[in-house]
Amino acid sequence: MAELVLGPVLRHVDATSATVWVETDAPCEVTVLGAGARTFQVGELHFALVVVEGLEPDGSVPYEVALDGARVWPEPDSEFPPSRIRTHPVRTLIFGSCRAAKAEPGALAADKVGVDALDTYALRMKELPETEWPDALVLLGDQVYADEPTPRITKWLAERRNGEEPVGEVVSFREYAELYHESWADPEIRWLMSTVPTSMVFDDHDVRDDWNTSRTWREQMAALPWWPERIRSGLASYWVYQHLGNLAPDDLAANELYRKVVAHGGDVRELLEDFGAAADREADGRKPVRWSYRRDFGRIRLLVIDTRSGRILDGDRLMVGAEEFDWLEENAAGDIDHLLIGSSLPWLMPPALSHFQSLNERAAGLPGWRGRLGEKVRQEADLEHWPAFRKSFERLAALIRRIGSAENAPATISVLSGDVHHSYAARADYQEPTKSTVLQLVCSPVHNEPPKIFHAVFAAAWGRRLARALRRLADRRGISPDPVRWEKISGPHFGNSLAALHLDGRRGRFVLETARAECGLVRVAELELRPPHS
């Protein structure tokens, strides 16, 4: 009899439908609320995405998972409330990024990087009434760390690979799967993800640190004998574990690769890895594969942007290719109350870091030793955010200004980000005031921690004197004036954290909470969100 390996993970939910993802240890028929799907096979692993339709709008229904008719979820004697599908409008959305797997067992175990904020949130949530549960979860990158596994995975890899390069990093699809098994199998995380609809996007560590930082970085990776399998497997596993669930039922039905996978009847690992190899060529100017996606939660719109695989690294360096940015511009417009732009990498950085990244982009493009030095600094200091792709930084600023100045402008436009291992909120102001309040909201990490020296660096980078000095240098280097001004309104905050947006009509609140071993989640920031002059 087939058994449940991982999941259920509740993914796309709207007013009348939901998708539920599972991994099993053998081929089987998976059923949820009368809807069924046959598993597909990737190597030795088996997966299914069940599409449940005909749900009641604004409802809440508990569900079970059965494999070949035998119930496998919820688990016997579970201490958690029943998993539910809730189709009411989204009012509370939680988000964060950079969740390394726990090295120590136990829901509140504090390992070398502290307490896991998502674990801590799940433990609190299970004691709350359903009316106080969050309605959506957005994970903004680094769901797994392919290049920095836990000691358990490192030992498992050493035994499996017998010293083959790269030591201490995953390469194959099966090895990527083990990362997800470790990260998503915690009982509290498993229950939370079975109940809160979850949207996801990759960042660099889902593949490798500094993924697609520059053309030089890609050439360095391409020279490594194990890299082709690594990138193929990384993107294939991302498609299975993360991307599929981001899609609405209609998008799934129209997805050519998904149709081939479910109709295949055999092992589709080679098919998916060939797709992964093709997707990786977007940075070389080939036809793109769109990882970006749109979610509408009533009058709240979430646009999640691929800021990694879709980069253009030759000529005018672009964070997002022209075709994909056209898609972003088309989908950003609409009659909505709140526009949320999910970008794993912050758009508005601490000002000194922002100017430094734009200066470095200019320096790394110079010929000779100056360019080589600029590239070395870029890779060593992770200078790869929106300001390091200056044309894209300016185009996103122009898009936000245009949407925020329209007749039917949303009350707020918020860029939700992670990556930088500290959390903050910044408000943007244009020379011509917009009708929308424009915010950069950053929550990072959920479970990780930078070296302590970074605390001082990030705090100093918000200093006005250093920012002014670097801006003057940027002026002398011919870098265009900033299209927008911004200032920090909360932070920087350090520690493992989770952020929440509580949205009600055209108003809302941003709440940031940090996990403490001795007392759980502690509120460290709270901001009112409303249109300007309201």
Short mmCIF file of C-alpha atoms in Angstrom, two decimals:
data_model
loop_
_atom_site.label_atom_id
_atom_site.label_comp_id
_atom_site.label_asym_id
_atom_site.label_seq_id
_atom_site.Cartn_x
_atom_site.Cartn_y
_atom_site.Cartn_z
CA MET A 1 0.00 0.00 0.00
CA ALA A 2 1.28 3.49 -0.88
CA GLU A 3 2.20 5.79 1.99
CA LEU A 4 2.34 9.57 2.27
CA VAL A 5 5.93 10.86 2.23
CA LEU A 6 5.29 14.60 2.29
CA GLY A 7 2.30 16.90 2.36
CA PRO A 8 -0.49 17.54 1.93
CA VAL A 9 0.47 21.08 0.94
CA LEU A 10 -2.48 23.37 0.20
CA ARG A 11 -1.46 25.55 -2.74
CA HIS A 12 -3.72 27.60 -5.04
CA VAL A 13 -7.12 28.43 -3.50
CA ASP A 14 -9.81 30.70 -4.92
CA ALA A 15 -13.54 31.14 -4.29
CA THR A 16 -14.53 27.73 -5.69
CA SER A 17 -11.38 25.60 -6.17
CA ALA A 18 -8.18 24.45 -4.51
CA THR A 19 -5.09 22.42 -5.37
CA VAL A 20 -3.50 19.97 -2.92
CA TRP A 21 0.05 18.67 -3.50
CA VAL A 22 1.43 15.39 -2.12
CA GLU A 23 4.45 13.12 -2.42
CA THR A 24 4.00 9.36 -1.98
CA ASP A 25 6.33 6.36 -1.88
CA ALA A 26 4.57 4.39 -4.64
CA PRO A 27 2.18 4.91 -7.57
CA CYS A 28 -1.40 5.43 -6.44
CA GLU A 29 -4.62 7.38 -6.86
CA VAL A 30 -4.82 10.38 -4.52
CA THR A 31 -8.24 11.67 -3.50
CA VAL A 32 -9.28 14.83 -1.64
CA LEU A 33 -12.96 15.75 -1.09
CA GLY A 34 -14.03 13.43 -3.91
CA ALA A 35 -11.50 14.78 -6.42
CA GLY A 36 -8.72 12.51 -7.60
CA ALA A 37 -5.37 12.52 -9.39
CA ARG A 38 -2.98 9.75 -10.39
CA THR A 39 0.60 10.17 -9.21
CA PHE A 40 3.39 10.85 -11.70
CA GLN A 41 6.87 9.39 -11.27
CA VAL A 42 10.21 11.25 -11.13
CA GLY A 43 13.01 8.74 -10.67
CA GLU A 44 12.10 6.74 -7.57
CA LEU A 45 9.68 9.42 -6.30
CA HIS A 46 5.93 9.89 -6.88
CA PHE A 47 3.84 13.08 -6.80
CA ALA A 48 0.30 14.30 -7.41
CA LEU A 49 -1.50 17.62 -7.54
CA VAL A 50 -5.20 17.18 -6.84
CA VAL A 51 -7.54 19.85 -8.21
CA VAL A 52 -10.65 20.21 -6.04
CA GLU A 53 -13.46 22.13 -7.73
CA GLY A 54 -17.05 23.04 -6.91
CA LEU A 55 -16.29 24.43 -3.46
CA GLU A 56 -18.69 26.83 -1.77
CA PRO A 57 -17.53 30.47 -1.91
CA ASP A 58 -16.74 32.08 1.45
CA GLY A 59 -16.71 28.67 3.07
CA SER A 60 -14.50 26.44 5.22
CA VAL A 61 -14.39 22.68 4.87
CA PRO A 62 -12.15 20.10 6.59
CA TYR A 63 -10.51 17.60 4.28
CA GLU A 64 -8.77 14.24 4.35
CA VAL A 65 -6.27 12.65 1.94
CA ALA A 66 -6.66 9.04 0.78
CA LEU A 67 -4.26 6.91 -1.25
CA ASP A 68 -6.02 4.17 -3.22
CA GLY A 69 -8.99 4.67 -0.92
CA ALA A 70 -7.07 4.37 2.37
CA ARG A 71 -7.02 7.49 4.54
CA VAL A 72 -3.49 8.72 5.29
CA TRP A 73 -4.21 12.29 6.45
CA PRO A 74 -4.78 13.52 9.06
CA GLU A 75 -2.40 11.22 10.88
CA PRO A 76 -3.84 9.11 13.73
CA ASP A 77 -3.83 10.84 17.12
CA SER A 78 -2.75 14.17 15.57
CA GLU A 79 -2.54 17.00 18.10
CA PHE A 80 -3.41 19.56 15.44
CA PRO A 81 -6.86 20.77 14.32
CA PRO A 82 -8.26 19.30 11.09
CA SER A 83 -6.73 20.61 7.88
CA ARG A 84 -9.20 22.89 6.13
CA ILE A 85 -9.78 24.57 2.77
CA ARG A 86 -11.11 28.09 3.30
CA THR A 87 -12.52 30.00 0.33
CA HIS A 88 -13.34 33.30 2.00
CA PRO A 89 -11.56 36.54 0.95
CA VAL A 90 -7.96 37.00 2.06
CA ARG A 91 -7.64 39.41 4.96
CA THR A 92 -4.37 38.27 6.55
CA LEU A 93 -1.31 37.31 4.51
CA ILE A 94 1.97 36.24 6.13
CA PHE A 95 5.34 36.25 4.37
CA GLY A 96 9.06 35.78 4.82
CA SER A 97 12.15 34.24 3.25
CA CYS A 98 15.34 32.33 3.98
CA ARG A 99 14.21 29.33 6.00
CA ALA A 100 17.09 26.93 6.57
CA ALA A 101 16.15 23.47 7.81
CA LYS A 102 16.54 22.88 11.53
CA ALA A 103 19.68 21.08 12.61
CA GLU A 104 18.11 20.08 15.94
CA PRO A 105 14.78 18.28 16.49
CA GLY A 106 11.95 19.91 18.38
CA ALA A 107 9.50 22.65 17.46
CA LEU A 108 11.21 25.33 19.54
CA ALA A 109 14.75 24.01 19.33
CA ALA A 110 17.22 26.88 19.13
CA ASP A 111 20.10 25.77 16.90
CA LYS A 112 23.07 27.94 15.95
CA VAL A 113 20.82 30.31 13.95
CA GLY A 114 18.07 30.52 16.57
CA VAL A 115 14.41 29.54 16.72
CA ASP A 116 12.46 28.88 13.51
CA ALA A 117 9.87 31.67 13.23
CA LEU A 118 7.51 29.60 11.03
CA ASP A 119 7.57 26.70 13.49
CA THR A 120 6.82 29.13 16.29
CA TYR A 121 3.94 30.69 14.33
CA ALA A 122 2.41 27.26 13.64
CA LEU A 123 2.47 26.35 17.33
CA ARG A 124 0.66 29.55 18.20
CA MET A 125 -1.79 29.19 15.33
CA LYS A 126 -2.96 25.72 16.39
CA GLU A 127 -4.21 27.18 19.68
CA LEU A 128 -6.15 29.99 17.99
CA PRO A 129 -9.73 29.88 16.71
CA GLU A 130 -10.02 29.39 12.97
CA THR A 131 -11.21 32.98 12.55
CA GLU A 132 -7.74 34.16 13.60
CA TRP A 133 -5.77 31.92 11.22
CA PRO A 134 -3.91 33.60 8.34
CA ASP A 135 -5.48 33.27 4.90
CA ALA A 136 -2.32 33.00 2.79
CA LEU A 137 1.42 32.35 3.14
CA VAL A 138 4.02 33.69 0.69
CA LEU A 139 7.53 32.19 0.84
CA LEU A 140 9.89 34.56 -0.95
CA GLY A 141 12.90 32.39 -1.63
CA ASP A 142 15.51 30.09 -0.12
CA GLN A 143 12.99 27.44 0.85
CA VAL A 144 15.93 24.99 0.72
CA TYR A 145 19.69 25.48 0.85
CA ALA A 146 21.22 23.33 -1.88
CA ASP A 147 24.74 24.58 -1.12
CA GLU A 148 24.51 24.77 2.70
CA PRO A 149 22.78 21.59 3.93
CA THR A 150 22.43 20.57 7.56
CA PRO A 151 24.98 18.19 9.12
CA ARG A 152 22.52 15.32 8.66
CA ILE A 153 22.19 15.94 4.94
CA THR A 154 25.94 16.51 4.59
CA LYS A 155 26.60 13.10 6.14
CA TRP A 156 23.92 11.48 3.95
CA LEU A 157 25.50 13.02 0.84
CA ALA A 158 28.99 11.83 1.80
CA GLU A 159 27.75 8.25 2.18
CA ARG A 160 25.74 8.45 -1.04
CA ARG A 161 28.29 10.14 -3.27
CA ASN A 162 31.55 8.62 -2.03
CA GLY A 163 33.56 11.85 -2.15
CA GLU A 164 32.36 13.04 -5.57
CA GLU A 165 32.37 16.79 -6.17
CA PRO A 166 30.87 19.05 -5.02
CA VAL A 167 31.41 17.93 -1.44
CA GLY A 168 28.60 19.05 0.86
CA GLU A 169 26.23 20.17 -1.90
CA VAL A 170 23.35 18.45 -3.66
CA VAL A 171 23.41 17.66 -7.37
CA SER A 172 20.69 15.19 -8.39
CA PHE A 173 16.89 15.39 -8.26
CA ARG A 174 16.82 12.78 -5.50
CA GLU A 175 19.27 14.82 -3.44
CA TYR A 176 17.17 17.96 -3.90
CA ALA A 177 14.14 15.97 -2.76
CA GLU A 178 15.90 15.11 0.49
CA LEU A 179 16.22 18.84 1.24
CA TYR A 180 12.44 19.26 0.92
CA HIS A 181 11.82 16.14 2.99
CA GLU A 182 13.89 17.59 5.81
CA SER A 183 12.51 21.13 5.61
CA TRP A 184 8.79 20.35 5.19
CA ALA A 185 8.43 17.25 7.37
CA ASP A 186 8.29 19.02 10.76
CA PRO A 187 4.82 18.15 12.16
CA GLU A 188 3.92 21.77 12.85
CA ILE A 189 5.10 22.97 9.41
CA ARG A 190 3.34 20.10 7.72
CA TRP A 191 0.05 20.99 9.40
CA LEU A 192 0.41 24.73 8.71
CA MET A 193 1.11 24.13 5.01
CA SER A 194 -1.86 21.75 4.81
CA THR A 195 -4.17 24.54 6.00
CA VAL A 196 -2.77 27.89 4.83
CA PRO A 197 -2.65 28.31 1.01
CA THR A 198 1.02 28.77 0.14
CA SER A 199 2.65 30.61 -2.76
CA MET A 200 6.39 30.26 -3.38
CA VAL A 201 9.28 31.52 -5.49
CA PHE A 202 12.96 30.64 -5.59
CA ASP A 203 15.98 32.71 -4.68
CA ASP A 204 19.64 31.85 -5.10
CA HIS A 205 20.13 29.13 -2.46
CA ASP A 206 17.29 27.09 -3.95
CA VAL A 207 19.88 26.52 -6.70
CA ARG A 208 23.24 27.96 -5.50
CA ASP A 209 24.56 31.08 -3.79
CA ASP A 210 24.73 34.10 -6.15
CA TRP A 211 22.80 32.24 -8.86
CA ASN A 212 22.98 34.30 -12.08
CA THR A 213 24.80 37.21 -10.47
CA SER A 214 26.63 37.97 -13.72
CA ARG A 215 27.85 36.58 -17.01
CA THR A 216 31.20 35.82 -15.37
CA TRP A 217 29.45 33.81 -12.65
CA ARG A 218 27.62 31.71 -15.26
CA GLU A 219 30.85 31.02 -17.13
CA GLN A 220 32.57 29.97 -13.92
CA MET A 221 29.75 27.57 -13.11
CA ALA A 222 29.58 26.18 -16.63
CA ALA A 223 33.24 25.14 -16.34
CA LEU A 224 32.44 22.80 -13.42
CA PRO A 225 31.78 19.20 -14.53
CA TRP A 226 28.89 18.67 -12.12
CA TRP A 227 27.06 21.94 -12.89
CA PRO A 228 24.89 20.75 -15.85
CA GLU A 229 23.24 18.07 -13.70
CA ARG A 230 22.93 20.50 -10.79
CA ILE A 231 21.03 23.20 -12.72
CA ARG A 232 18.85 20.66 -14.56
CA SER A 233 17.92 18.93 -11.31
CA GLY A 234 17.51 22.17 -9.39
CA LEU A 235 14.97 23.64 -11.79
CA ALA A 236 13.21 20.30 -12.33
CA SER A 237 12.76 19.84 -8.58
CA TYR A 238 11.62 23.44 -8.20
CA TRP A 239 8.95 22.83 -10.86
CA VAL A 240 7.67 19.80 -8.94
CA TYR A 241 7.92 20.97 -5.33
CA GLN A 242 7.21 24.68 -5.68
CA HIS A 243 6.11 25.99 -9.07
CA LEU A 244 3.24 23.62 -9.91
CA GLY A 245 1.22 24.70 -6.91
CA ASN A 246 1.51 28.37 -7.84
CA LEU A 247 -0.71 27.77 -10.88
CA ALA A 248 -4.49 28.13 -10.99
CA PRO A 249 -6.49 25.14 -12.30
CA ASP A 250 -7.03 26.79 -15.70
CA ASP A 251 -3.30 27.51 -16.00
CA LEU A 252 -2.51 23.91 -15.10
CA ALA A 253 -4.89 22.65 -17.75
CA ALA A 254 -3.20 24.87 -20.35
CA ASN A 255 0.37 24.03 -19.27
CA GLU A 256 1.95 21.88 -21.97
CA LEU A 257 4.62 20.37 -19.74
CA TYR A 258 2.11 19.44 -17.04
CA ARG A 259 -0.11 17.74 -19.61
CA LYS A 260 2.87 15.71 -20.86
CA VAL A 261 3.87 14.74 -17.33
CA VAL A 262 0.45 13.47 -16.22
CA ALA A 263 -0.14 11.65 -19.53
CA HIS A 264 3.30 10.01 -19.66
CA GLY A 265 2.64 6.92 -17.54
CA GLY A 266 6.32 6.35 -16.75
CA ASP A 267 9.39 8.04 -15.28
CA VAL A 268 9.43 11.71 -16.35
CA ARG A 269 12.74 12.67 -14.72
CA GLU A 270 14.56 13.09 -18.04
CA LEU A 271 11.65 15.11 -19.47
CA LEU A 272 11.70 17.48 -16.47
CA GLU A 273 15.47 17.81 -16.42
CA ASP A 274 15.51 18.66 -20.14
CA PHE A 275 12.95 21.34 -19.32
CA GLY A 276 15.22 22.58 -16.50
CA ALA A 277 18.16 22.86 -18.89
CA ALA A 278 16.03 24.83 -21.36
CA ALA A 279 14.74 27.14 -18.60
CA ASP A 280 18.31 27.90 -17.53
CA ARG A 281 19.14 29.26 -20.98
CA GLU A 282 16.91 32.32 -20.49
CA ALA A 283 19.89 34.26 -19.12
CA ASP A 284 21.61 33.55 -22.45
CA GLY A 285 18.80 35.35 -24.29
CA ARG A 286 16.81 32.24 -25.29
CA LYS A 287 13.02 32.06 -25.25
CA PRO A 288 12.00 32.52 -21.62
CA VAL A 289 10.13 30.16 -19.34
CA ARG A 290 7.83 32.22 -17.13
CA TRP A 291 8.18 31.42 -13.46
CA SER A 292 6.46 34.67 -12.45
CA TYR A 293 2.76 34.43 -11.63
CA ARG A 294 -0.31 36.36 -10.50
CA ARG A 295 -2.70 35.65 -7.64
CA ASP A 296 -5.90 37.64 -7.07
CA PHE A 297 -7.32 37.57 -3.54
CA GLY A 298 -10.51 39.50 -4.13
CA ARG A 299 -9.42 43.14 -4.35
CA ILE A 300 -5.84 42.28 -3.39
CA ARG A 301 -3.45 41.39 -6.22
CA LEU A 302 -0.17 39.54 -5.72
CA LEU A 303 2.38 39.54 -8.55
CA VAL A 304 5.36 37.32 -7.80
CA ILE A 305 8.41 38.05 -9.95
CA ASP A 306 11.18 35.69 -11.01
CA THR A 307 14.29 37.74 -10.15
CA ARG A 308 16.77 34.87 -10.67
CA SER A 309 16.25 32.65 -13.69
CA GLY A 310 14.90 35.42 -15.91
CA ARG A 311 17.87 37.77 -15.68
CA ILE A 312 19.55 39.06 -18.83
CA LEU A 313 23.30 39.27 -18.26
CA ASP A 314 24.66 40.56 -21.58
CA GLY A 315 24.42 44.09 -22.97
CA ASP A 316 21.97 46.02 -20.82
CA ARG A 317 21.88 43.91 -17.67
CA LEU A 318 18.25 43.28 -16.74
CA MET A 319 16.78 41.78 -13.58
CA VAL A 320 13.73 40.76 -15.64
CA GLY A 321 13.72 40.24 -19.40
CA ALA A 322 11.69 42.56 -21.64
CA GLU A 323 8.93 40.03 -22.35
CA GLU A 324 8.48 39.24 -18.67
CA PHE A 325 8.47 42.90 -17.68
CA ASP A 326 5.77 43.53 -20.29
CA TRP A 327 3.75 40.81 -18.54
CA LEU A 328 4.36 42.51 -15.19
CA GLU A 329 3.20 45.88 -16.49
CA GLU A 330 0.08 44.37 -18.04
CA ASN A 331 -0.91 42.51 -14.85
CA ALA A 332 -0.11 45.32 -12.41
CA ALA A 333 -2.97 47.45 -13.72
CA GLY A 334 -6.49 46.90 -12.43
CA ASP A 335 -9.28 48.05 -10.14
CA ILE A 336 -7.86 46.80 -6.85
CA ASP A 337 -7.35 48.05 -3.30
CA HIS A 338 -3.83 46.75 -2.72
CA LEU A 339 -1.06 45.73 -5.14
CA LEU A 340 1.57 43.39 -3.68
CA ILE A 341 4.72 42.79 -5.74
CA GLY A 342 6.58 39.73 -4.49
CA SER A 343 10.29 40.05 -5.26
CA SER A 344 12.72 37.81 -3.41
CA LEU A 345 15.27 40.64 -3.72
CA PRO A 346 14.43 44.08 -2.31
CA TRP A 347 13.79 46.91 -4.74
CA LEU A 348 14.63 49.65 -2.21
CA MET A 349 17.79 48.78 -0.28
CA PRO A 350 19.45 50.74 2.51
CA PRO A 351 20.44 53.87 0.49
CA ALA A 352 24.20 53.50 0.88
CA LEU A 353 24.03 49.88 -0.31
CA SER A 354 21.77 50.89 -3.18
CA HIS A 355 24.20 53.50 -4.47
CA PHE A 356 27.17 51.15 -3.94
CA GLN A 357 25.51 48.42 -6.01
CA SER A 358 24.85 50.80 -8.91
CA LEU A 359 28.47 52.01 -8.70
CA ASN A 360 29.70 48.43 -8.71
CA GLU A 361 27.62 47.55 -11.78
CA ARG A 362 29.32 50.40 -13.61
CA ALA A 363 32.79 49.35 -12.37
CA ALA A 364 32.35 45.66 -13.24
CA GLY A 365 31.55 46.64 -16.81
CA LEU A 366 34.89 48.41 -17.32
CA PRO A 367 37.69 46.76 -19.33
CA GLY A 368 40.83 45.32 -17.81
CA TRP A 369 41.78 45.03 -14.17
CA ARG A 370 39.14 47.51 -13.01
CA GLY A 371 36.36 45.35 -14.40
CA ARG A 372 37.88 42.20 -12.91
CA LEU A 373 38.13 43.90 -9.52
CA GLY A 374 34.53 45.11 -9.81
CA GLU A 375 33.38 41.56 -10.59
CA LYS A 376 35.31 40.15 -7.65
CA VAL A 377 33.72 42.69 -5.30
CA ARG A 378 30.30 41.95 -6.80
CA GLN A 379 30.53 38.24 -6.06
CA GLU A 380 32.20 38.56 -2.67
CA ALA A 381 29.72 41.15 -1.38
CA ASP A 382 26.57 39.76 -3.08
CA LEU A 383 25.94 42.97 -5.04
CA GLU A 384 23.10 41.64 -7.18
CA HIS A 385 19.89 43.36 -6.10
CA TRP A 386 17.67 45.67 -8.15
CA PRO A 387 20.11 48.66 -7.95
CA ALA A 388 22.80 46.40 -9.47
CA PHE A 389 20.51 46.07 -12.51
CA ARG A 390 20.03 49.82 -12.86
CA LYS A 391 17.76 49.82 -15.91
CA SER A 392 15.39 47.36 -14.24
CA PHE A 393 15.48 49.35 -10.98
CA GLU A 394 14.36 52.43 -12.88
CA ARG A 395 11.75 50.60 -14.95
CA LEU A 396 10.15 49.14 -11.81
CA ALA A 397 10.15 52.61 -10.23
CA ALA A 398 8.41 53.99 -13.33
CA LEU A 399 5.83 51.19 -13.32
CA ILE A 400 4.98 51.75 -9.66
CA ARG A 401 4.70 55.51 -10.21
CA ARG A 402 2.39 54.97 -13.19
CA ILE A 403 0.11 52.52 -11.33
CA GLY A 404 0.13 54.70 -8.22
CA SER A 405 -0.86 57.79 -10.21
CA ALA A 406 -3.69 56.24 -12.21
CA GLU A 407 -7.30 57.32 -11.77
CA ASN A 408 -8.17 54.02 -10.05
CA ALA A 409 -4.88 53.73 -8.16
CA PRO A 410 -4.73 51.15 -5.36
CA ALA A 411 -4.54 52.44 -1.82
CA THR A 412 -1.14 50.82 -1.31
CA ILE A 413 1.59 49.37 -3.51
CA SER A 414 3.95 47.18 -1.50
CA VAL A 415 7.05 45.36 -2.67
CA LEU A 416 7.42 42.27 -0.46
CA SER A 417 10.97 40.94 -0.23
CA GLY A 418 13.49 38.91 1.74
CA ASP A 419 17.06 37.72 1.07
CA VAL A 420 19.05 40.32 3.03
CA HIS A 421 18.85 38.67 6.48
CA HIS A 422 17.38 41.69 8.20
CA SER A 423 13.89 43.16 8.15
CA TYR A 424 12.68 46.70 7.57
CA ALA A 425 9.98 48.90 6.12
CA ALA A 426 10.68 51.86 3.84
CA ARG A 427 8.34 54.41 2.27
CA ALA A 428 8.93 55.70 -1.26
CA ASP A 429 8.12 59.24 -2.39
CA TYR A 430 8.08 60.51 -5.96
CA GLN A 431 8.64 64.09 -7.04
CA GLU A 432 5.02 64.15 -8.17
CA PRO A 433 3.08 62.58 -5.26
CA THR A 434 1.19 59.39 -6.06
CA LYS A 435 -2.34 58.48 -5.04
CA SER A 436 -0.98 55.21 -3.60
CA THR A 437 1.22 54.77 -0.56
CA VAL A 438 4.34 53.01 -1.88
CA LEU A 439 6.24 50.72 0.50
CA GLN A 440 9.15 48.32 0.53
CA LEU A 441 8.47 45.63 3.17
CA VAL A 442 11.28 43.16 3.91
CA CYS A 443 11.11 40.10 6.17
CA SER A 444 14.27 37.99 6.33
CA PRO A 445 15.23 35.50 7.64
CA VAL A 446 12.56 33.07 8.83
CA HIS A 447 15.30 30.74 10.10
CA ASN A 448 18.86 31.83 9.40
CA GLU A 449 21.30 34.47 10.55
CA PRO A 450 24.15 36.50 9.03
CA PRO A 451 27.48 36.99 10.81
CA LYS A 452 27.13 39.56 13.58
CA ILE A 453 29.34 42.02 11.69
CA PHE A 454 26.52 42.31 9.16
CA HIS A 455 24.32 43.89 11.82
CA ALA A 456 26.65 46.88 11.97
CA VAL A 457 27.00 47.03 8.18
CA PHE A 458 23.24 47.03 7.55
CA ALA A 459 22.62 49.58 10.28
CA ALA A 460 25.34 51.88 8.91
CA ALA A 461 23.99 51.56 5.37
CA TRP A 462 20.86 53.46 6.44
CA GLY A 463 23.01 56.40 7.56
CA ARG A 464 22.32 59.61 5.62
CA ARG A 465 25.91 60.88 5.59
CA LEU A 466 27.31 57.74 3.95
CA ALA A 467 24.39 57.62 1.52
CA ARG A 468 24.94 61.23 0.44
CA ALA A 469 28.65 60.61 -0.12
CA LEU A 470 28.00 57.58 -2.32
CA ARG A 471 25.26 59.39 -4.23
CA ARG A 472 27.70 62.21 -5.02
CA LEU A 473 30.19 59.64 -6.27
CA ALA A 474 27.45 58.06 -8.40
CA ASP A 475 26.75 61.47 -9.90
CA ARG A 476 30.40 61.83 -10.85
CA ARG A 477 30.39 58.37 -12.42
CA GLY A 478 27.45 59.34 -14.63
CA ILE A 479 24.85 57.14 -12.92
CA SER A 480 21.36 58.49 -13.48
CA PRO A 481 19.59 60.28 -10.62
CA ASP A 482 17.38 58.10 -8.45
CA PRO A 483 13.83 58.09 -9.87
CA VAL A 484 12.36 57.92 -6.37
CA ARG A 485 13.30 58.93 -2.85
CA TRP A 486 12.84 56.57 0.07
CA GLU A 487 13.31 56.52 3.80
CA LYS A 488 13.25 53.85 6.45
CA ILE A 489 10.15 53.92 8.66
CA SER A 490 10.96 50.81 10.72
CA GLY A 491 14.12 48.80 11.34
CA PRO A 492 16.57 47.44 10.71
CA HIS A 493 15.34 44.46 12.74
CA PHE A 494 17.47 41.36 13.23
CA GLY A 495 16.53 37.81 14.14
CA ASN A 496 14.29 35.07 12.75
CA SER A 497 11.02 36.76 11.85
CA LEU A 498 7.69 36.46 10.11
CA ALA A 499 5.67 39.38 8.73
CA ALA A 500 1.90 39.78 8.38
CA LEU A 501 -0.28 42.07 6.30
CA HIS A 502 -3.77 42.56 7.77
CA LEU A 503 -5.84 44.16 5.00
CA ASP A 504 -9.38 45.50 5.34
CA GLY A 505 -10.83 47.50 2.48
CA ARG A 506 -8.36 50.22 1.54
CA ARG A 507 -6.58 50.14 4.89
CA GLY A 508 -4.39 47.66 6.67
CA ARG A 509 -1.53 46.95 9.04
CA PHE A 510 1.98 45.56 8.64
CA VAL A 511 3.16 43.55 11.65
CA LEU A 512 6.64 42.07 12.10
CA GLU A 513 7.28 39.44 14.76
CA THR A 514 10.60 37.90 15.84
CA ALA A 515 10.95 34.44 17.40
CA ARG A 516 12.45 34.09 20.89
CA ALA A 517 13.22 30.72 22.48
CA GLU A 518 11.92 31.79 25.86
CA CYS A 519 8.63 33.43 24.84
CA GLY A 520 7.72 32.63 21.23
CA LEU A 521 6.93 35.42 18.80
CA VAL A 522 7.50 39.00 19.92
CA ARG A 523 6.04 41.96 18.01
CA VAL A 524 8.86 44.30 16.98
CA ALA A 525 7.12 46.55 14.44
CA GLU A 526 3.58 47.62 13.54
CA LEU A 527 2.64 50.12 10.83
CA GLU A 528 -0.68 51.43 9.60
CA LEU A 529 -1.22 51.07 5.84
CA ARG A 530 -3.55 53.58 4.21
CA PRO A 531 -3.73 55.86 1.16
CA PRO A 532 -1.85 59.16 1.37
CA HIS A 533 -3.70 62.00 3.16
CA SER A 534 -6.45 59.68 4.41
#
